[in-house]
PDB file of C-alpha atoms in Angstrom:
ATOM      1  CA  MET A   1      56.508  46.067 130.087  1.00 38.00           C
ATOM      2  CA  LYS A   2      54.777  46.446 126.960  1.00 36.00           C
ATOM      3  CA  ILE A   3      56.139  48.268 123.827  1.00 38.00           C
ATOM      4  CA  LEU A   4      52.437  49.029 123.036  1.00 38.00           C
ATOM      5  CA  SER A   5      52.609  52.303 125.171  1.00 35.00           C
ATOM      6  CA  ILE A   6      55.572  53.300 124.351  1.00 34.00           C
ATOM      7  CA  PHE A   7      54.041  52.813 121.153  1.00 39.00           C
ATOM      8  CA  SER A   8      51.293  54.831 121.414  1.00 39.00           C
ATOM      9  CA  LEU A   9      52.327  57.565 122.789  1.00 34.00           C
ATOM     10  CA  ALA A  10      55.035  58.126 119.826  1.00 37.00           C
ATOM     11  CA  PHE A  11      52.280  56.979 117.112  1.00 38.00           C
ATOM     12  CA  CYS A  12      49.557  59.844 118.416  1.00 36.00           C
ATOM     13  CA  PHE A  13      52.367  62.595 118.440  1.00 34.00           C
ATOM     14  CA  CYS A  14      53.743  61.340 114.350  1.00 38.00           C
ATOM     15  CA  ILE A  15      49.737  61.133 113.415  1.00 34.00           C
ATOM     16  CA  SER A  16      48.938  64.627 114.690  1.00 34.00           C
ATOM     17  CA  LEU A  17      51.347  66.337 112.373  1.00 35.00           C
ATOM     18  CA  MET A  18      49.809  64.422 109.103  1.00 36.00           C
ATOM     19  CA  ILE A  19      48.760  66.763 105.894  1.00 33.00           C
ATOM     20  CA  PRO A  20      46.886  64.647 103.198  1.00 36.00           C
ATOM     21  CA  THR A  21      48.034  65.387  99.838  1.00 37.00           C
ATOM     22  CA  GLU A  22      47.222  64.663  96.251  1.00 42.00           C
ATOM     23  CA  HIS A  23      48.384  60.748  96.531  1.00 47.00           C
ATOM     24  CA  SER A  24      44.928  58.986  96.318  1.00 49.00           C
ATOM     25  CA  TYR A  25      43.740  55.191  96.021  1.00 49.00           C
ATOM     26  CA  SER A  26      40.884  53.480  96.010  1.00 47.00           C
ATOM     27  CA  ALA A  27      40.244  50.316  96.775  1.00 44.00           C
ATOM     28  CA  PRO A  28      36.754  48.142  95.814  1.00 39.00           C
ATOM     29  CA  ALA A  29      33.833  48.661  97.710  1.00 34.00           C
ATOM     30  CA  ILE A  30      33.841  44.826  98.279  1.00 29.00           C
ATOM     31  CA  ASN A  31      35.189  42.082  97.144  1.00 29.00           C
ATOM     32  CA  HIS A  32      36.797  38.876  98.921  1.00 27.00           C
ATOM     33  CA  TYR A  33      39.779  40.323 101.205  1.00 28.00           C
ATOM     34  CA  GLU A  34      37.850  43.354 102.485  1.00 31.00           C
ATOM     35  CA  VAL A  35      36.153  42.456 106.137  1.00 31.00           C
ATOM     36  CA  ASN A  36      35.136  44.813 108.945  1.00 33.00           C
ATOM     37  CA  ALA A  37      37.385  46.779 109.425  1.00 35.00           C
ATOM     38  CA  GLU A  38      36.919  46.398 113.594  1.00 34.00           C
ATOM     39  CA  ALA A  39      38.662  43.059 112.493  1.00 32.00           C
ATOM     40  CA  ALA A  40      42.099  44.696 111.598  1.00 34.00           C
ATOM     41  CA  PHE A  41      42.448  46.571 114.889  1.00 36.00           C
ATOM     42  CA  ILE A  42      45.647  44.414 116.121  1.00 40.00           C
ATOM     43  CA  GLY A  43      44.713  45.146 120.031  1.00 42.00           C
ATOM     44  CA  GLU A  44      47.215  45.753 122.819  1.00 40.00           C
ATOM     45  CA  ASP A  45      49.037  41.940 122.978  1.00 40.00           C
ATOM     46  CA  VAL A  46      50.716  42.666 119.750  1.00 43.00           C
ATOM     47  CA  ALA A  47      53.128  45.733 118.985  1.00 51.00           C
ATOM     48  CA  LEU A  48      55.699  46.945 116.998  1.00 55.00           C
ATOM     49  CA  PRO A  49      59.210  46.699 118.135  1.00 55.00           C
ATOM     50  CA  ALA A  50      59.889  50.472 119.860  1.00 51.00           C
ATOM     51  CA  GLN A  51      62.514  51.021 117.630  1.00 48.00           C
ATOM     52  CA  LEU A  52      60.584  51.663 114.553  1.00 53.00           C
ATOM     53  CA  MET A  53      58.658  54.316 116.325  1.00 54.00           C
ATOM     54  CA  LEU A  54      60.015  57.272 115.685  1.00 50.00           C
ATOM     55  CA  PRO A  55      58.899  61.383 116.801  1.00 51.00           C
ATOM     56  CA  GLU A  56      58.528  63.258 113.847  1.00 52.00           C
ATOM     57  CA  GLN A  57      61.225  65.796 114.663  1.00 52.00           C
ATOM     58  CA  SER A  58      63.548  63.265 115.220  1.00 62.00           C
ATOM     59  CA  GLU A  59      66.691  62.642 112.514  1.00 70.00           C
ATOM     60  CA  LEU A  60      65.919  59.358 111.699  1.00 74.00           C
ATOM     61  CA  ALA A  61      61.823  60.186 111.180  1.00 81.00           C
ATOM     62  CA  ASN A  62      61.988  60.219 106.871  1.00 90.00           C
ATOM     63  CA  ARG A  63      64.716  57.358 107.165  1.00 94.00           C
ATOM     64  CA  VAL A  64      63.966  53.704 105.926  1.00 96.00           C
ATOM     65  CA  GLN A  65      64.238  51.390 108.467  1.00 96.00           C
ATOM     66  CA  VAL A  66      64.669  47.575 108.684  1.00 96.00           C
ATOM     67  CA  PHE A  67      64.116  45.614 111.941  1.00 95.00           C
ATOM     68  CA  ASP A  68      65.395  42.112 112.093  1.00 94.00           C
ATOM     69  CA  VAL A  69      62.807  40.345 114.043  1.00 93.00           C
ATOM     70  CA  LYS A  70      64.698  37.434 114.283  1.00 92.00           C
ATOM     71  CA  LYS A  71      67.730  39.408 115.958  1.00 92.00           C
ATOM     72  CA  GLY A  72      65.182  41.928 118.203  1.00 91.00           C
ATOM     73  CA  GLN A  73      66.716  44.964 116.145  1.00 92.00           C
ATOM     74  CA  VAL A  74      67.049  47.366 113.517  1.00 93.00           C
ATOM     75  CA  VAL A  75      70.214  46.593 111.464  1.00 95.00           C
ATOM     76  CA  GLN A  76      69.912  49.182 108.325  1.00 95.00           C
ATOM     77  CA  THR A  77      69.034  52.328 108.746  1.00 94.00           C
ATOM     78  CA  THR A  78      68.463  53.918 105.061  1.00 94.00           C
ATOM     79  CA  GLU A  79      67.626  57.187 103.185  1.00 94.00           C
ATOM     80  CA  ASN A  80      64.341  57.710 102.094  1.00 95.00           C
ATOM     81  CA  ASN A  81      64.929  57.752  98.466  1.00 96.00           C
ATOM     82  CA  GLU A  82      62.453  57.601  95.315  1.00 96.00           C
ATOM     83  CA  PHE A  83      62.960  54.025  94.746  1.00 96.00           C
ATOM     84  CA  PHE A  84      61.638  53.233  98.051  1.00 96.00           C
ATOM     85  CA  GLN A  85      58.383  55.649  97.370  1.00 96.00           C
ATOM     86  CA  LYS A  86      58.111  54.280  93.777  1.00 96.00           C
ATOM     87  CA  ASN A  87      57.750  50.791  95.874  1.00 96.00           C
ATOM     88  CA  VAL A  88      54.862  52.403  98.375  1.00 96.00           C
ATOM     89  CA  HIS A  89      52.565  53.915  96.730  1.00 95.00           C
ATOM     90  CA  GLN A  90      52.257  50.699  94.152  1.00 95.00           C
ATOM     91  CA  TRP A  91      51.896  49.114  97.445  1.00 95.00           C
ATOM     92  CA  LEU A  92      48.631  51.570  98.242  1.00 95.00           C
ATOM     93  CA  SER A  93      47.191  50.951  94.553  1.00 92.00           C
ATOM     94  CA  GLY A  94      47.529  47.404  94.399  1.00 90.00           C
ATOM     95  CA  ILE A  95      45.410  47.494  97.998  1.00 89.00           C
ATOM     96  CA  THR A  96      41.858  45.784  97.610  1.00 81.00           C
ATOM     97  CA  GLY A  97      40.985  45.635 100.736  1.00 84.00           C
ATOM     98  CA  LEU A  98      41.760  44.427 104.175  1.00 87.00           C
ATOM     99  CA  ALA A  99      43.820  41.544 105.589  1.00 87.00           C
ATOM    100  CA  PRO A 100      41.245  38.673 106.926  1.00 84.00           C
ATOM    101  CA  GLU A 101      43.916  38.819 109.298  1.00 76.00           C
ATOM    102  CA  VAL A 102      43.456  39.825 113.102  1.00 68.00           C
ATOM    103  CA  SER A 103      46.774  40.598 112.946  1.00 75.00           C
ATOM    104  CA  PRO A 104      50.161  40.626 111.757  1.00 75.00           C
ATOM    105  CA  ASP A 105      52.737  37.036 113.642  1.00 74.00           C
ATOM    106  CA  LEU A 106      55.590  38.102 114.344  1.00 75.00           C
ATOM    107  CA  LYS A 107      57.178  34.915 112.390  1.00 88.00           C
ATOM    108  CA  ALA A 108      58.333  37.517 109.982  1.00 92.00           C
ATOM    109  CA  LYS A 109      61.661  37.932 108.904  1.00 94.00           C
ATOM    110  CA  TYR A 110      62.122  41.764 108.234  1.00 95.00           C
ATOM    111  CA  ILE A 111      59.976  44.744 109.416  1.00 95.00           C
ATOM    112  CA  VAL A 112      60.567  47.866 107.407  1.00 96.00           C
ATOM    113  CA  ARG A 113      58.759  50.951 108.153  1.00 96.00           C
ATOM    114  CA  VAL A 114      59.071  53.279 105.397  1.00 97.00           C
ATOM    115  CA  PRO A 115      57.616  56.898 105.582  1.00 96.00           C
ATOM    116  CA  VAL A 116      55.334  58.169 102.592  1.00 95.00           C
ATOM    117  CA  LYS A 117      56.493  61.614 101.245  1.00 91.00           C
ATOM    118  CA  PRO A 118      54.134  63.131 100.747  1.00 90.00           C
ATOM    119  CA  ALA A 119      51.517  61.581 103.007  1.00 91.00           C
ATOM    120  CA  ALA A 120      48.800  60.106 100.912  1.00 93.00           C
ATOM    121  CA  THR A 121      44.904  58.889 100.863  1.00 93.00           C
ATOM    122  CA  LEU A 122      43.749  54.999 100.177  1.00 93.00           C
ATOM    123  CA  GLN A 123      40.794  54.362 100.496  1.00 90.00           C
ATOM    124  CA  VAL A 124      39.044  51.102 100.901  1.00 86.00           C
ATOM    125  CA  GLY A 125      35.749  50.236 101.436  1.00 85.00           C
ATOM    126  CA  THR A 126      34.198  53.090 103.304  1.00 87.00           C
ATOM    127  CA  THR A 127      37.332  53.161 104.956  1.00 86.00           C
ATOM    128  CA  LYS A 128      39.864  56.554 103.915  1.00 90.00           C
ATOM    129  CA  LEU A 129      43.732  56.480 105.621  1.00 92.00           C
ATOM    130  CA  SER A 130      46.262  59.298 105.260  1.00 93.00           C
ATOM    131  CA  VAL A 131      48.846  57.956 105.213  1.00 94.00           C
ATOM    132  CA  ILE A 132      52.077  58.918 106.371  1.00 93.00           C
ATOM    133  CA  GLU A 133      54.118  55.921 106.899  1.00 94.00           C
ATOM    134  CA  VAL A 134      53.660  51.811 105.679  1.00 96.00           C
ATOM    135  CA  PHE A 135      55.046  48.402 108.056  1.00 96.00           C
ATOM    136  CA  LEU A 136      55.936  45.948 105.743  1.00 95.00           C
ATOM    137  CA  PHE A 137      56.324  42.353 107.155  1.00 94.00           C
ATOM    138  CA  TYR A 138      58.449  40.450 104.902  1.00 94.00           C
ATOM    139  CA  TYR A 139      58.293  36.695 105.138  1.00 92.00           C
ATOM    140  CA  GLU A 140      60.438  34.607 103.570  1.00 90.00           C
ATOM    141  CA  ASP A 141      56.989  31.607 103.438  1.00 89.00           C
ATOM    142  CA  LYS A 142      54.151  33.461 102.894  1.00 89.00           C
ATOM    143  CA  GLU A 143      52.551  36.848 101.035  1.00 89.00           C
ATOM    144  CA  PRO A 144      53.909  40.396 102.308  1.00 92.00           C
ATOM    145  CA  MET A 145      51.594  42.922 104.368  1.00 93.00           C
ATOM    146  CA  LEU A 146      51.251  46.250 104.584  1.00 94.00           C
ATOM    147  CA  LEU A 147      50.551  47.620 108.974  1.00 94.00           C
ATOM    148  CA  ILE A 148      49.474  51.611 107.926  1.00 94.00           C
ATOM    149  CA  PHE A 149      48.228  53.349 110.925  1.00 92.00           C
ATOM    150  CA  ASP A 150      44.833  56.165 111.102  1.00 88.00           C
ATOM    151  CA  GLU A 151      44.552  59.200 112.622  1.00 84.00           C
ATOM    152  CA  THR A 152      43.686  57.512 116.219  1.00 87.00           C
ATOM    153  CA  LYS A 153      46.373  55.084 116.258  1.00 86.00           C
ATOM    154  CA  LYS A 154      44.687  52.595 114.907  1.00 90.00           C
ATOM    155  CA  PRO A 155      45.755  49.845 112.694  1.00 92.00           C
ATOM    156  CA  TYR A 156      44.930  48.829 109.595  1.00 92.00           C
ATOM    157  CA  ILE A 157      46.267  45.602 108.126  1.00 93.00           C
ATOM    158  CA  PHE A 158      46.363  44.683 104.103  1.00 93.00           C
ATOM    159  CA  ASN A 159      47.659  41.863 102.395  1.00 89.00           C
ATOM    160  CA  ILE A 160      50.365  42.909  98.840  1.00 91.00           C
ATOM    161  CA  HIS A 161      50.329  41.201  96.466  1.00 89.00           C
ATOM    162  CA  ASN A 162      52.875  42.700  94.658  1.00 90.00           C
ATOM    163  CA  ASP A 163      56.709  40.805  94.690  1.00 92.00           C
ATOM    164  CA  VAL A 164      58.937  42.476  97.290  1.00 94.00           C
ATOM    165  CA  LYS A 165      61.747  40.213  96.582  1.00 93.00           C
ATOM    166  CA  PRO A 166      63.634  43.245  94.254  1.00 94.00           C
ATOM    167  CA  PHE A 167      62.759  45.313  97.546  1.00 95.00           C
ATOM    168  CA  ILE A 168      64.416  43.426  99.877  1.00 94.00           C
ATOM    169  CA  GLN A 169      67.367  42.994  97.871  1.00 94.00           C
ATOM    170  CA  TYR A 170      67.628  46.822  97.171  1.00 95.00           C
ATOM    171  CA  LEU A 171      68.119  46.864 100.749  1.00 95.00           C
ATOM    172  CA  THR A 172      71.329  45.099 101.529  1.00 88.00           C
ATOM    173  CA  ILE A 173      70.667  44.196 104.738  1.00 87.00           C
ATOM    174  CA  PRO A 174      72.976  42.963 106.462  1.00 79.00           C
ATOM    175  CA  ASP A 175      73.511  38.940 107.912  1.00 67.00           C
TER     176      ASP A 175
END
């Protein structure tokens, strides 16, 4: 059974409640990272773990969650705070274009779900996204990626060039 259907239903509900706010980020219209938005679509063969997909009313909906890919489970849930929000907004403001990858690989060490409070607007070329949460794919051997969904559940993948190790260390993820 594919996790995508559970994921799609949960995300559809979360996305339908989005409210744009004053946070807005804009990427340059032309650069070597930008690709056609259609190329960033993940497709039916790749899905996020169901544990990371939460309905908006869930008591965990505003919490930061860490999914350990190797263990196949959420290993930490933490209160969302100013530190997390500051980092997310830095990542969003540093986005220069879509990642050339068609999908993030699941060779990441962690996938960290961070709700964005208040929601932010991200402009990349002609694509405008209202961001209510981001999924950070943390790799030990390559640059991290952000996965963001639009209102129609269409995923967009972005490389970020920020050092996320202090962010990961702040989480104090159990072994």
